[in-house]
Short mmCIF file of C-alpha atoms and ligand atoms in Angstrom, two decimals:
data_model
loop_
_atom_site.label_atom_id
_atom_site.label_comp_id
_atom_site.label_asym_id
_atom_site.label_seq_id
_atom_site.Cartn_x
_atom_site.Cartn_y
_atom_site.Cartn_z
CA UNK P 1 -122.56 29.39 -195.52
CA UNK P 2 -123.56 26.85 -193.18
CA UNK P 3 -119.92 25.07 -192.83
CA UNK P 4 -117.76 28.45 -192.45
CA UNK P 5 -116.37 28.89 -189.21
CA UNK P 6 -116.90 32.85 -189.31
CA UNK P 7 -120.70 32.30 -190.68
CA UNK P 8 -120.82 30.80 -187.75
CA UNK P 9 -119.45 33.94 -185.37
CA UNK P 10 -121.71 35.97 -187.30
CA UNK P 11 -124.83 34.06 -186.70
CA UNK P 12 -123.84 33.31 -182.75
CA UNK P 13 -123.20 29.92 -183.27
CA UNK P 14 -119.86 29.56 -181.73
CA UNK P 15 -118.30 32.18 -179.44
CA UNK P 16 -115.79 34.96 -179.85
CA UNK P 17 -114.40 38.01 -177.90
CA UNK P 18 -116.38 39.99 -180.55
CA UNK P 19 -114.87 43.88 -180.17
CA UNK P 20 -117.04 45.98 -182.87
CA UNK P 21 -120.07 44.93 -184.75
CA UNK P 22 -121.42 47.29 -187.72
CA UNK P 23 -124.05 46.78 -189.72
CA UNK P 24 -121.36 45.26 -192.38
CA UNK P 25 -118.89 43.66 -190.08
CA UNK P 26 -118.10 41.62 -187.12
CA UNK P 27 -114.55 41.83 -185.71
CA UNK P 28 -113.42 40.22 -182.55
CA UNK P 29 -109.95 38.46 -181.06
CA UNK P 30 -108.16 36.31 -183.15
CA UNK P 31 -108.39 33.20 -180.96
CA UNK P 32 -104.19 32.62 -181.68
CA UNK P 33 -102.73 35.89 -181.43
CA UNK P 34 -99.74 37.28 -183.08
CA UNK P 35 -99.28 40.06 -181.50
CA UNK P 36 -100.46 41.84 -178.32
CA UNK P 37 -103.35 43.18 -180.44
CA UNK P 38 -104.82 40.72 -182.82
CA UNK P 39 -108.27 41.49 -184.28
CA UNK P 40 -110.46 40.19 -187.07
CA UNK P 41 -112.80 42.07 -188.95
CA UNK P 42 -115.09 40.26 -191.19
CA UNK P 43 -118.01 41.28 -193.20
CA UNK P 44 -121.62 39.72 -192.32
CA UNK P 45 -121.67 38.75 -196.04
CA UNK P 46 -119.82 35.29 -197.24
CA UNK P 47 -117.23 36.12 -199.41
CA UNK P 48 -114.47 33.77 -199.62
CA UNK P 49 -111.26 36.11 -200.59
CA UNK P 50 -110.44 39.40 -202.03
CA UNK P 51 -110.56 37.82 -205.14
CA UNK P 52 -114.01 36.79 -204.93
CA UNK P 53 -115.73 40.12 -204.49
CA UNK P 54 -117.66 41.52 -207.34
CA UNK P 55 -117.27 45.44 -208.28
CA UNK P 56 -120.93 45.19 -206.56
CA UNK P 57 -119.23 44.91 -203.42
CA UNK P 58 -117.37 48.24 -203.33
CA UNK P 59 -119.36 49.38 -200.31
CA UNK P 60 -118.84 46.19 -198.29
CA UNK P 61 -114.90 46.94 -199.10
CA UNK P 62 -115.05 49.92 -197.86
CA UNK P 63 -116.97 49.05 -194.67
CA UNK P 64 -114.29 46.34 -193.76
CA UNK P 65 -111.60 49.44 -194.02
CA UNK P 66 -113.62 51.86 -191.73
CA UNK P 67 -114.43 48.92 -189.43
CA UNK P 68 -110.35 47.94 -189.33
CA UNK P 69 -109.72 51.74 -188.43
CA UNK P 70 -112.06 51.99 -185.62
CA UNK P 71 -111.35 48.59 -183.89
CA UNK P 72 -107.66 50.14 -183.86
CA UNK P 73 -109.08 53.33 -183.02
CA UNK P 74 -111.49 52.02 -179.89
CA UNK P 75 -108.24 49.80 -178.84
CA UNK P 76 -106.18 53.03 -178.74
CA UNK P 77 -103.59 51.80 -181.42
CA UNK P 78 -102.51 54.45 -183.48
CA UNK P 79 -99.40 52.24 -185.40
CA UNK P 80 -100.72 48.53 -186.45
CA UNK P 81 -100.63 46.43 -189.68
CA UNK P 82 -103.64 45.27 -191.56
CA UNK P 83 -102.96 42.25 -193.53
CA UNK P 84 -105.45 40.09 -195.79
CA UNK P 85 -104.41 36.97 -196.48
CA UNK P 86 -105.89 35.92 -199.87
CA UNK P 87 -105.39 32.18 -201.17
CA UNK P 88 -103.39 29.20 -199.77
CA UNK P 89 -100.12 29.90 -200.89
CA UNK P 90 -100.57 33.67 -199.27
CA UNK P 91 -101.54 32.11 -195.77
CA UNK P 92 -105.34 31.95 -196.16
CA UNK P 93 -107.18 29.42 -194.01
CA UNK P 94 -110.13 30.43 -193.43
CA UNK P 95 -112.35 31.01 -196.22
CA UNK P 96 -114.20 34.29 -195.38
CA UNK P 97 -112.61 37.76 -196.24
CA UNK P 98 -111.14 38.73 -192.57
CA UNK P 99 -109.17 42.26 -192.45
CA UNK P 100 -105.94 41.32 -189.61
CA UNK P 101 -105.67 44.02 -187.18
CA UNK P 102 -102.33 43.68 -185.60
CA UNK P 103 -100.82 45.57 -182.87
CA UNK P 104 -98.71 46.79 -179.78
CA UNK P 105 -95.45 45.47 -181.14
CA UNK P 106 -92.79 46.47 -183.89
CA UNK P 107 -93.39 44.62 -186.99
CA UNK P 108 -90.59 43.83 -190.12
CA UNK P 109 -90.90 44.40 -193.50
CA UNK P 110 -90.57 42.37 -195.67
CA UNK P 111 -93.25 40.76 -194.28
CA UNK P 112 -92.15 36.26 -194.44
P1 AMP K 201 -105.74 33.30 -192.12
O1 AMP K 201 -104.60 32.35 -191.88
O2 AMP K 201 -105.31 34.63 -192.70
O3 AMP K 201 -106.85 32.67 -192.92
O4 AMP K 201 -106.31 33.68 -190.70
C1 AMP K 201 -107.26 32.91 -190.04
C2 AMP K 201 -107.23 33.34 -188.60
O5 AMP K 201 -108.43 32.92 -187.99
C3 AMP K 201 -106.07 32.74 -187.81
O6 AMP K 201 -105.26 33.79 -187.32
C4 AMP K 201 -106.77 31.96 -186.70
O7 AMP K 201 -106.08 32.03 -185.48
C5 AMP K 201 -108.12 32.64 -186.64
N1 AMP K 201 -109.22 31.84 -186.14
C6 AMP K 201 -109.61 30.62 -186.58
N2 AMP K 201 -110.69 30.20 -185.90
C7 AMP K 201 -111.00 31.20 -185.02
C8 AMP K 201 -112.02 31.37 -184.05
N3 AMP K 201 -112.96 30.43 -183.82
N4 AMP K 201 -112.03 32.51 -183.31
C9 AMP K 201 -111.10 33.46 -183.53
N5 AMP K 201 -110.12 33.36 -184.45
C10 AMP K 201 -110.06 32.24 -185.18
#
């Protein structure tokens, strides 16, 4: 989608520290880290949220999993959180499915 920030990533348009790129996925350095690991993975494919993908897109969920894993993996993190924010009220804003890898610190739960 010619407006979306992370189309843009994708297509080389605007820079990022990308880390891993699969066939499915980019994922590279969120530019305002939480945490002394902070990683997004997102899939090549516009999808706005979790809610938005179709039972089509089973294999393009999965790939955004196995991507998340070895990003941690390749960064040598063996204890992180993966979080998807999905909507507004959730913390979504940016409209593209992106997987948070986040690591190298403790982290609470119940997440705020
Ligand atoms: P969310 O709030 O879950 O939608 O997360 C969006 C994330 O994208 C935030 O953590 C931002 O810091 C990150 N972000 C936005 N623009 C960029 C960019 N150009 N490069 C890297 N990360 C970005």
């Amino acid at each position: 989608m010619s407006s979306c920030i992370f189309c843009k990533i994708v297509a080389g348009q605007i820079p990022a520290a990308v880390v891993l790129e699969t066939s499915d996925a980019v994922a590279f350095r969120d530019i305002n880290a939480q945490a002394p690991h902070h990683y997004l993975v997102i899939p090549r494919k516009h999808v706005e949220a979790i809610k938005d993908l179709e039972d089509a897109d089973q294999a393009l969920a999965g790939a955004l999993l196995l991507a998340a894993r070895d990003v941690a993996r390749q960064q040598g993190l063996d204890s992180y959180r993966l979080v998807v924010n999905t909507g507004p009220d959730a913390g979504q804003t940016v409209f593209h499915i992106h997987v948070h890898v986040l690591g190298g610190r403790g982290f609470a739960w119940p997440p705020g």
